Every structure is written in structure tokens, then in C-alpha cells.
Amino acid sequence: MKISPKKPVLAIGPLHPLQEEMEFFQLTVDGEIVTDIDVRIGFNHRGIEGISETLQFDQVPYLISRICGICSASHPLAFVQAVEELAGVTVPDRARYVRTIINELERIHSHVLWVGLAGHFIGYDTVFMWAWKYREPILDILEKITGNRNNYGNVKVGGCREDIDDSMIPEILKELDEIEKKMDMLIKAVLDDPILQARLKGVGVLTYEDAIKYAVTGPTARGSGVPIDVRRDDVYAAYGELDWNVIVQPEGDVFAKAVVRLLETMEAIKITRQALKKLPGGPIAVEVKEIPPGEAMGHTEAPRGETFHYVRSDGGNRPVRHKVRAPSYVNVPSFKASCVGANISDATITLASVDPCYSCTERLAVVGRNDKVICDGKELLRLSRARTEQMKKQMGYKEGFKFE
Amino acid sequence: MSFWMKYGLKKSPWVFHVNTGACNNCDIEIVDCLTPRFDVERLGVKLVGSPRHADALLVTGAVTAQAKPRLQEAYRQAAKPCVVFAIGACACDSGIFMPGYHMVGPVDKVIKEIDPNAIIAYVPGCPPKPEAMISGIVAALKAI
């Protein structure tokens, strides 16, 4: 990252009142226009893939539900799907429906959370307070089903841990009706608001071509007219048996992303209601005795986009390799296309429009302060090559020398 | 601490939120405390934008090597006396991330490196419910 000292640089972060997590944006500006943007992350890197390889298959879902507190149903689901594919297990029908219900409730609470924060970012705190007020009943339902408001820990290899009690279903359906009414009101209030329309339309446009180029996923892609959704394209859980639509908006601006997210909450309520009504009987888990050597992948549609987990097993009780690719990893770099050329005051909402989640994304830690120590890809390559040189020297390697 | 210092610290504690490698869970629960259902602002607890205005730091997450100097800097900048709340299992004792190669230890260890007399309060849970956070803040202020 080289930024010419002549150009003024605007720093956002690492501890910024608008951000929940530590992240550091550098905006190179010309007057009030952003000419270049760069991000430095790594503050939240916890080495989860490494820890995961020391845990047993049954313990890993508890760890990876803590990759991100908001996607704490989709990450474990992607992992167990990979392990189930590896072990050749068929999950009972009831478990598939319970998984669908929890994932959709999570989607509602995540999208409503984003709408609230987006309102906060542009200084419209009424939207923030109303949205977060309507989010509470959803957390109550989740607490009722799984026992925790955020980290559900409800998925295990072979099925689910906690069942939905049949006596709870009428109560939950009634609460869903209440939530639907309130959400309908919120959606109409937000989408018809002339201030929000003036503030968000045409801001931070990510065109269809750029969305393809940056390979964005989830609501970010659907807001730019790219109709991708893992729930439909590679059916998992019970999505194939339920009636729902993929919401796509062609405009690509922040308003389109808000529309996609808000309308998706209504779809999620629809899916949850159908799944609760259709909930089949039977067991919620099957016993998995052995996980054979091999490799597999699982992916799910998290609220932010496609979550991808790769697992390799050597026949033991631990994964020998576990790779995670979170949706923000591909969504965050798209601000190079959407932020450059925009006004500084629009930069924050554009950065927030992909609903970035840095705790999911962190892959590399760079320790340093005041720009003194910065380690980037080139530096790592240089270090790697230097080490090879050093080892060559130690082993007395000369040109033309061949190892016996 | 003098009587007036304690008095000033107890009335309307303003808080600054520091994320040092949390999974967002405790963070959204902290924001939850500020929104209509729990609404701690009616009790005078307010989230501020700078540690210099804060009476308390709400620290979430096991401290990563990269977040450590930033947390210490935020603590140095905070007006003293300052209460540090370690919110969540990770902040209290590194939690599930303890074996990670990039962890430098729980919040109390990192803060006590620069100020051995720091006041630290613990709110365990993964994540602690908003009720637990509010009762933790009340308990800590009563103990002062």
C-alpha cells in the first residue's frame, strides 16, 4: 500500500465511533471527492482455522458459530453439511426443517439490524431505534427455540441438538404474524420516506459488470441485478420444498440493497411460517459413527452472502484442514468500484452497504502502529523467497547441484 | 479516590466501546442495551465517540496481538478514574479462543500491564444478555 504523501489522506479507524469492529480505511481525497480507497484489517484475526484443527468434529460447530455472532447459524450449517457429505449421512427430515427455521430467523434479525445501522450511519436515528425495537421479538423466538439469543449452537453433525416442541408452534406462528405486521409497517415507512430516497438513491452504485468482476455474493450481488442465491442454486436444508422468491433489484445503489434486504425479511417470514406448518415428525438427529478420510465442501446462504467451508479428514476424529470463506471476504473489496468518485459524506454508507463483517473475513494479522511495520502480500512473498535462499545457502546448494 | 471522584464516576457513567477481536455478538448486545427495549440512556449510561469523554470502557473480545496496543492506547486516553468492563467470556478469560496463536491474553492482563491499579469488572456469558450487562454495570458502580 503506497499512498503519495502529496495527496491528503483521510483515515477512518481503527477505533471509530461508527464502527463496531476495529478496521482501518484510508481514503485518498481530492477536495471532497474520494480518489482512492484502501482498507487494512487483521485486528480481529483469531486464528480460528488453526484452533478448529485441534478440536473434534463435534466441538468444531461451537467454535465456528463464534466466527461471527450474527451469522452464527449459517457457518456451523455449512461445516456440518461438509462433514455429512464426507460421512455419507442423510439428515432426518425434521432436522432439515429445524435448520431452515433457525437460518431464516437469523436472516430476519440480521437484515433488520443492518437497516437500523444504515439509518444510524446517515444520521437518521429514528429508523435505527424502530428497526432494533422490531428485532427483539425475533430474538425472543430464537431464545425460545435454542436457549440463546445469538449463539444458537443448534447444529451438530447428523442433525440438530434441540428440537422445536410442537406445543410451541402455535405461539411462534402468532408472534410471526405480529412481526410481519410490524415489518410491513417498517418497510413501507423506510421505502416511502422521501429523505431516505433522496439520500440513498444513486449513491455508491455497484454496476452489474463490477458485481460480476468482483464476484460479490448475497444481497450485494442481488442489489446489482445478479440473481444468485445458494438456497435456490444448490438446494440444501428444506428450501427446495418451500415456496419463496429470490429478490433481485437492478439499480446497484445503496437504496437497492436496502430494498433487497427488507423484502428478503418478508420472504424469510414466509419461509419460516411454511416450515413451521409443514414440520414433519420423527427424530432430529442420526448417529454418525465414523468419518472416513477424504475431503468435502459445504456452502450456505448466510445473511451477507455465500459462506463456504472446506473440510479434509484423515479418518481420525479431527479435521486435518478446515478452510472458511466468509461472504464479506469478496464483498468488501467491491468498494474500490463503488466508493471511488463519490463524495466523502457518502463513503461511510457505501462502505456499510455490503454489511461488512470483519470478524468473518480476517485471514492475516499484521502487527504495527503508526505505519511503521506494514506487512502485505509482497512483503510476505519477499520473506518467503528470502527464507528459501537462506535454506539453500545452509544446505550448500549451488547452481546445477542435484539432491540425491 | 476522593468522595467527589467517586460521586462523579457513579452518576451517569458514559461508556466507550472497544472491540478487541470479538465475534460481534457482545457488540450487538451492547447496542441492544441502547435501543428501545432496554434503553440504558434513561439511566444516564451513554455511548460516546471518544475514550477521552468516557467514564468506563466496555471491552469485548479476547485481545489479539494487533488490537493490544490500540486497547492500551484507548485506556491511556480515557479520563481517570476509569472502570474497565470485560464483557463476555472471551474478554474475561479468552474463552474458546485461548489456544489461538494470535491471542495475547484476557483484558485484565493487558490493562494491568500499563496500570496495575486499574478497576476491572467482569460480565461473563457468551454473549451476556443485556439484562446481565446492565446488572453488571450497576454492581460495579455500587462496589466503588
XYZ file of C-alpha atoms in Angstrom, chain A residues 112-261:
150
model
C -33.301 -5.672 10.308
C -30.088 -4.995 12.236
C -28.470 -3.719 9.027
C -31.397 -1.443 8.184
C -31.152 0.072 11.657
C -27.404 0.602 11.412
C -27.744 2.077 7.913
C -30.202 4.593 9.341
C -27.697 5.360 12.100
C -24.855 5.840 9.590
C -26.731 8.532 7.688
C -27.862 10.212 10.894
C -31.464 9.051 10.800
C -31.707 7.570 14.275
C -35.491 7.104 14.152
C -35.019 4.243 11.689
C -32.270 2.818 13.934
C -34.469 2.752 17.039
C -37.595 1.430 15.310
C -35.715 -1.305 13.450
C -33.940 -2.513 16.575
C -37.192 -2.454 18.514
C -38.837 -4.755 15.961
C -35.844 -7.055 16.012
C -36.352 -8.011 19.665
C -39.361 -10.392 19.211
C -37.290 -12.420 16.699
C -34.532 -12.842 19.261
C -37.205 -13.934 21.743
C -38.346 -16.687 19.349
C -34.747 -17.800 18.851
C -34.222 -17.862 22.611
C -37.365 -19.926 22.995
C -36.225 -22.495 20.414
C -32.494 -22.752 21.082
C -31.951 -21.267 24.532
C -29.721 -18.370 23.494
C -30.354 -15.044 21.845
C -27.385 -15.106 19.486
C -25.091 -18.144 19.591
C -27.573 -20.895 18.915
C -25.234 -23.907 18.844
C -28.161 -25.907 17.491
C -26.477 -27.752 14.631
C -24.475 -30.916 15.040
C -23.098 -33.474 12.633
C -26.043 -35.694 11.729
C -28.892 -33.391 12.720
C -29.863 -30.870 15.357
C -29.238 -30.587 19.080
C -32.521 -29.063 20.224
C -35.945 -29.889 18.852
C -38.792 -27.437 18.370
C -41.510 -28.500 20.770
C -44.813 -28.994 18.919
C -46.673 -27.087 21.631
C -44.547 -24.012 20.853
C -45.557 -23.818 17.181
C -48.948 -22.008 17.514
C -47.323 -19.470 19.809
C -44.439 -18.857 17.397
C -46.842 -18.550 14.445
C -48.822 -15.944 16.351
C -45.661 -13.988 17.115
C -44.626 -14.229 13.448
C -47.945 -12.635 12.454
C -47.247 -9.769 14.841
C -43.705 -9.400 13.477
C -44.988 -9.452 9.901
C -47.402 -6.589 10.602
C -44.673 -4.502 12.199
C -42.151 -5.322 9.470
C -44.700 -4.393 6.819
C -45.125 -1.031 8.503
C -41.344 -0.537 8.817
C -40.723 -1.478 5.171
C -43.371 0.937 3.923
C -42.108 3.693 6.219
C -38.483 3.217 5.112
C -39.063 2.757 1.391
C -41.562 5.615 1.049
C -39.522 8.048 3.096
C -38.579 10.998 0.813
C -35.438 11.777 2.869
C -34.087 8.245 2.620
C -34.897 8.105 -1.096
C -33.056 11.365 -1.722
C -30.134 10.282 0.451
C -29.625 6.724 -0.795
C -30.735 6.619 -4.441
C -27.839 6.801 -6.872
C -25.276 6.588 -4.037
C -22.471 4.027 -4.128
C -23.555 2.380 -7.357
C -22.066 -1.055 -7.997
C -22.879 -1.866 -11.612
C -23.785 -5.330 -12.888
C -20.389 -5.621 -14.645
C -18.487 -4.644 -11.494
C -20.558 -7.032 -9.391
C -19.531 -9.862 -11.742
C -15.916 -8.660 -11.826
C -15.572 -8.543 -8.035
C -17.584 -11.784 -7.680
C -19.755 -10.352 -4.925
C -22.392 -12.553 -3.306
C -25.602 -12.281 -1.373
C -27.725 -9.123 -1.133
C -24.806 -7.090 -2.536
C -24.983 -9.078 -5.781
C -28.780 -9.247 -5.832
C -28.933 -5.482 -5.363
C -26.862 -5.132 -8.550
C -29.103 -7.389 -10.606
C -27.091 -10.621 -10.304
C -29.647 -13.332 -9.481
C -27.554 -15.688 -7.340
C -28.740 -17.408 -4.199
C -27.290 -20.641 -2.825
C -30.662 -21.558 -1.337
C -32.058 -21.854 -4.872
C -28.966 -22.685 -6.939
C -27.705 -25.555 -4.771
C -30.641 -26.570 -2.618
C -29.865 -27.511 0.978
C -31.949 -27.977 4.143
C -35.658 -27.723 3.251
C -35.569 -24.806 0.812
C -36.463 -26.997 -2.169
C -39.824 -27.957 -0.659
C -40.971 -24.444 0.223
C -42.398 -21.647 -1.866
C -40.343 -18.447 -1.909
C -38.756 -15.946 -4.295
C -35.268 -14.578 -4.856
C -35.423 -10.775 -4.590
C -33.364 -9.003 -7.266
C -33.039 -5.261 -7.862
C -31.150 -3.984 -10.920
C -30.076 -0.494 -9.757
C -26.989 -1.374 -7.713
C -27.130 1.644 -5.400
C -27.453 1.612 -1.602
C -31.219 2.015 -1.825
C -31.490 -1.125 -3.985
C -29.530 -3.090 -1.386
C -31.856 -1.817 1.331
C -34.869 -2.865 -0.773
C -33.390 -6.341 -1.305
C -32.734 -6.793 2.403
